[in-house]
Coordinates of C-alpha atoms in Angstrom, one line a residue:
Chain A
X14 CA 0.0 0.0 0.0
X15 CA 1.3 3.5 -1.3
X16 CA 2.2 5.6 2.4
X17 CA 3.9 7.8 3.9
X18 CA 4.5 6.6 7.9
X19 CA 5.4 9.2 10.6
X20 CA 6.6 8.2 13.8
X21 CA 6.1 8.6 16.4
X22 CA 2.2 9.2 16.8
X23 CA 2.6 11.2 20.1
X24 CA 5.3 12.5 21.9
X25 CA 5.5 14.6 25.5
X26 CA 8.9 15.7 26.1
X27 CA 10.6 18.0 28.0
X28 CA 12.3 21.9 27.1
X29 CA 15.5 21.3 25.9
X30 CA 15.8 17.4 24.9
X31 CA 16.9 16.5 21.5
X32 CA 14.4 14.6 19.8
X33 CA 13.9 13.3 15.5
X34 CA 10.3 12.5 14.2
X35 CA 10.5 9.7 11.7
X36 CA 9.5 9.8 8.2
X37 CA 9.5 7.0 5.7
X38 CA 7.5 7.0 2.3
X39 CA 7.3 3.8 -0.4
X40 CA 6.4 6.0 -3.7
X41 CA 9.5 6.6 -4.3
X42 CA 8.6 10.1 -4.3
X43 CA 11.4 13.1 -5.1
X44 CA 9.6 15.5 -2.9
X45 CA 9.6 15.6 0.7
X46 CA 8.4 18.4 2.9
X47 CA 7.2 18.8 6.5
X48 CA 4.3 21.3 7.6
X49 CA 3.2 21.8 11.3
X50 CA -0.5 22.5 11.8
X51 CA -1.7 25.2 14.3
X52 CA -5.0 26.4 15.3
X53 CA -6.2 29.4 13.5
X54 CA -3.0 29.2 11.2
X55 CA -3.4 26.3 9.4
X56 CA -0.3 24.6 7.5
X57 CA 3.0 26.2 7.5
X58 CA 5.7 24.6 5.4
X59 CA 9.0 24.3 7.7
X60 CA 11.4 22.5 5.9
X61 CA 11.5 20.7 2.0
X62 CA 13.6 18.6 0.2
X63 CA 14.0 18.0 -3.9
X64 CA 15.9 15.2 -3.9
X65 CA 18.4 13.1 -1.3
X66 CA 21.1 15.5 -0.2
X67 CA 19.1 18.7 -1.5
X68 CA 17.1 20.5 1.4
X69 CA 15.4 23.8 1.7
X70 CA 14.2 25.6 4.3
X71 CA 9.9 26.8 4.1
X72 CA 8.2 29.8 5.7
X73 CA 9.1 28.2 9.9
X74 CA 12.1 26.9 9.6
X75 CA 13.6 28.3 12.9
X76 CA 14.8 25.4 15.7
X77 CA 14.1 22.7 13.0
X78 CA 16.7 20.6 11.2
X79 CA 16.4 18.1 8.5
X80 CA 18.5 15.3 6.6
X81 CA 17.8 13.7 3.4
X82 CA 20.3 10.8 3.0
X83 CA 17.9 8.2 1.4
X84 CA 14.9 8.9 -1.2
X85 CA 12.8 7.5 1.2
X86 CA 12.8 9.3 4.2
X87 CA 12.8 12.5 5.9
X88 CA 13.9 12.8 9.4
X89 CA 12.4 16.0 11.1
X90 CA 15.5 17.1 14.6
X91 CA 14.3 19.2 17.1
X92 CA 18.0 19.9 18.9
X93 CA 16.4 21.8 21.8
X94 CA 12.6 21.6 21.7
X95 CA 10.9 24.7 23.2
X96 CA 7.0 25.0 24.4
X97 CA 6.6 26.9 21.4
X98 CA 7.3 24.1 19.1
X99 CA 4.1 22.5 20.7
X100 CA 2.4 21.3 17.6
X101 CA 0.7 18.9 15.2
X102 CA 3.1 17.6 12.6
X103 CA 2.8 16.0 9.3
X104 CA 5.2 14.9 6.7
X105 CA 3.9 14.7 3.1
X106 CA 5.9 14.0 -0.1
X107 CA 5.0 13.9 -4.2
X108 CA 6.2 13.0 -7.1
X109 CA 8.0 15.8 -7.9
X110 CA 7.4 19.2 -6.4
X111 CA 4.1 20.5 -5.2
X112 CA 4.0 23.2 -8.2
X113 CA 1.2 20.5 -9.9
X114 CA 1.2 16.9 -8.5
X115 CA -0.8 15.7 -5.2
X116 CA 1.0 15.9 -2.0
X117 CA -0.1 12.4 0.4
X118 CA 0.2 13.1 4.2
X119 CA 1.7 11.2 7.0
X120 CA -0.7 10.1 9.9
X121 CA 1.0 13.3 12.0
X122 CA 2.5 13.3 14.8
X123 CA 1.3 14.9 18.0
X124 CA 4.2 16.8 19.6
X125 CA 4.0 18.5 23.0
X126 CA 7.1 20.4 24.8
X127 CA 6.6 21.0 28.4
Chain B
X229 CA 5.6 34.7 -0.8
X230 CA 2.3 33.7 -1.5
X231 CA -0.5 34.6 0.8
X232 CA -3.5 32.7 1.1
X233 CA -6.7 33.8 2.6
X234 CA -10.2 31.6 3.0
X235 CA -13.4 32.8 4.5
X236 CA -15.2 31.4 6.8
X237 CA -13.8 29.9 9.2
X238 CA -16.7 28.0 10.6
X239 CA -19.8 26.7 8.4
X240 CA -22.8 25.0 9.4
X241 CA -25.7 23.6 6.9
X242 CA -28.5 21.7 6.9
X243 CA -28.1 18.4 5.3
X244 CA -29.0 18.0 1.2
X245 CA -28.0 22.1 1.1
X246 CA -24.9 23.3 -0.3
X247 CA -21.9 24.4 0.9
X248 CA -19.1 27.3 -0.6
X249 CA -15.9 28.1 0.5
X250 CA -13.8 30.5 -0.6
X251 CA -10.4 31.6 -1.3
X252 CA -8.0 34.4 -2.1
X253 CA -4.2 34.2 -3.4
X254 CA -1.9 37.1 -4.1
X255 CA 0.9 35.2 -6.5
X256 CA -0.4 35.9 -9.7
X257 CA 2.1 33.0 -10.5
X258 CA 1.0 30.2 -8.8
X259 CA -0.9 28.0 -11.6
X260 CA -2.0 24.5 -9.2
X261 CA -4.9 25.1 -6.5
X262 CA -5.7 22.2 -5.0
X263 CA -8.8 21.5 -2.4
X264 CA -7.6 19.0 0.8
X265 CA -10.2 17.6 3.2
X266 CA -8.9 16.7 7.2
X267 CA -11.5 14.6 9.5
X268 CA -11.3 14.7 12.7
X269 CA -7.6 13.5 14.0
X270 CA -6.8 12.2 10.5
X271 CA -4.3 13.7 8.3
X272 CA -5.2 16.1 5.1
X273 CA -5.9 14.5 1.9
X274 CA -6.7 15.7 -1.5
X275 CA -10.4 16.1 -3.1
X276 CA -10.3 18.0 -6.1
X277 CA -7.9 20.3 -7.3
X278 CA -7.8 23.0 -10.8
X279 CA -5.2 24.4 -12.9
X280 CA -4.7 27.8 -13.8
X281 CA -5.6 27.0 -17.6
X282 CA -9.2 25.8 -16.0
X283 CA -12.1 27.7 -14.8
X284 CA -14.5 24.8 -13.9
X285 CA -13.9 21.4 -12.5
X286 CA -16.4 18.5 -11.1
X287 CA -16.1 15.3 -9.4
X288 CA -19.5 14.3 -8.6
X289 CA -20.8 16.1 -5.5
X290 CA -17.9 18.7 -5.4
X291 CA -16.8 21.5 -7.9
X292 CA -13.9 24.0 -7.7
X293 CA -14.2 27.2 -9.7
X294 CA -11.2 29.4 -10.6
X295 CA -11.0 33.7 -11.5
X296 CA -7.3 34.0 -12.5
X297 CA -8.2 37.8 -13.0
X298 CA -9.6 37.9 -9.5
X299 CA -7.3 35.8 -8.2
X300 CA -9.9 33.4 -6.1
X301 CA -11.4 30.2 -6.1
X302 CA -13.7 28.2 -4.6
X303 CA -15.1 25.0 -3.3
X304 CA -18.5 24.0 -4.1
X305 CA -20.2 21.1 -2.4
X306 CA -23.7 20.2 -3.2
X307 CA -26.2 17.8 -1.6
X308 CA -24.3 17.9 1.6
X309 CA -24.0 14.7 3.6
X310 CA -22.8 14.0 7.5
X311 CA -19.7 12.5 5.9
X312 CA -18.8 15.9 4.7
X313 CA -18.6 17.5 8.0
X314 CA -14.4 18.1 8.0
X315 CA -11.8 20.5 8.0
X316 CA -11.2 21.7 4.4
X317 CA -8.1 23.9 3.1
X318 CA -7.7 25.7 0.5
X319 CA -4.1 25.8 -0.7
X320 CA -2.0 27.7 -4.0
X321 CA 1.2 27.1 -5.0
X322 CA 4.8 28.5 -5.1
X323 CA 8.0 27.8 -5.9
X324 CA 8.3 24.7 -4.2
X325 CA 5.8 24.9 -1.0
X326 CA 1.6 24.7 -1.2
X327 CA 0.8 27.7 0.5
X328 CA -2.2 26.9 3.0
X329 CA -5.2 29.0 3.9
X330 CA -6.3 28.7 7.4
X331 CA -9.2 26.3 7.0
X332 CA -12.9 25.9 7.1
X333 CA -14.8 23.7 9.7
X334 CA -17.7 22.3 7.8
X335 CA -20.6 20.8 9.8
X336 CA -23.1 19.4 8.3
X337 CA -26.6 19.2 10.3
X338 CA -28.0 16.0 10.0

């Protein structure tokens, strides 16, 4: 079955402890991108990637890293989580970029920093 | 960048009416406008979507509608069901990001 598979589901953590979301798609998609989804804001693009080895930063990219070493996946590092980062996330890749094809969502992943 | 706006925010109908969403872009370049639908705790997923060289598209219950000039579009849903009640986004694209609007929470009244 054609996915894309975020992990983990949920996460509490605390201020200040490193901590890499999971991403993993079987398309063998190009594109890669993560969004975070906030009330009233909808989704905001923090980071992208073209291709493995090419990344790009999006609109929130600040206390966010990312590393594209395989095609299929599309680790999202948070090296000192803050409250603010408090958020639902979801990865979602394409075909090529999201100019004109469908972007297909992760499950997202629940993060809360206390 | 691009900036999306889409009004309302909240939407109630009765069942069997229709429902209309609509959105504003200000990148006169972005050419792809696609409509996602999010249900409750799942994630977004795609329901119809128009290219700039379109003004009109249907898939059954749902239509999108497109005024380059203007620089909106819409979302029509007709017939409404319960299983419509969702989250919908509006999105338009740029270089290489979909810019989102902020969302409309459809409920359907059964």
């Amino acid at each position: 079955e054609a996915q894309v598979t975020q992990n983990p589901r949920y996460l509490i953590t605390v201020t200040g402890k490193k901590l890499t979301v999971t991403c993993s798609q079987n398309m063998n998609h190009e594109y890669m991108s993560w969004y975070r989804q906030d009330p009233g804001l909808g989704l905001r693009q923090i980071y992208y990637s073209m291709n493995v080895e090419v990344t790009d930063k999006g609109d929130v990219p600040e206390g966010y890293k990312v590393s594209r070493k395989e095609k299929r996946n599309f680790p999202l590092i948070l090296e000192s989580p803050s409250p603010n980062q408090t958020s639902l996330y979801f990865c979602a890749s394409s075909y090529r970029g999201l100019g004109n094809t469908e972007a297909f969502f992760g499950q997202g992943t629940r993060l809360t920093v206390v | 960048g691009e900036n999306v706006e889409q009004h309302p925010s909240t939407l109630s109908v009765q069942e069997g009416d229709s429902a209309v969403i609509k959105c504003t872009y200000s990148d006169s370049a972005s050419n792809y406008f696609p409509w996602y639908k999010q249900e409750l705790g799942k994630r977004p997923q795609l329901i119809i979507d128009i290219r700039s060289n379109v003004g009109e598209k249907k898939d059954q219950r749902i239509a999108v509608t497109l005024n380059k000039t203007a620089k909106h579009f819409s979302l029509h849903i007709t017939e409404t069901q319960p299983e419509d009640s969702a989250v919908y986004f509006c999105a338009a694209t740029g270089a290489n990001n979909l810019f989102f609007g902020t969302g409309t929470r459809l409920t359907v009244i059964p």
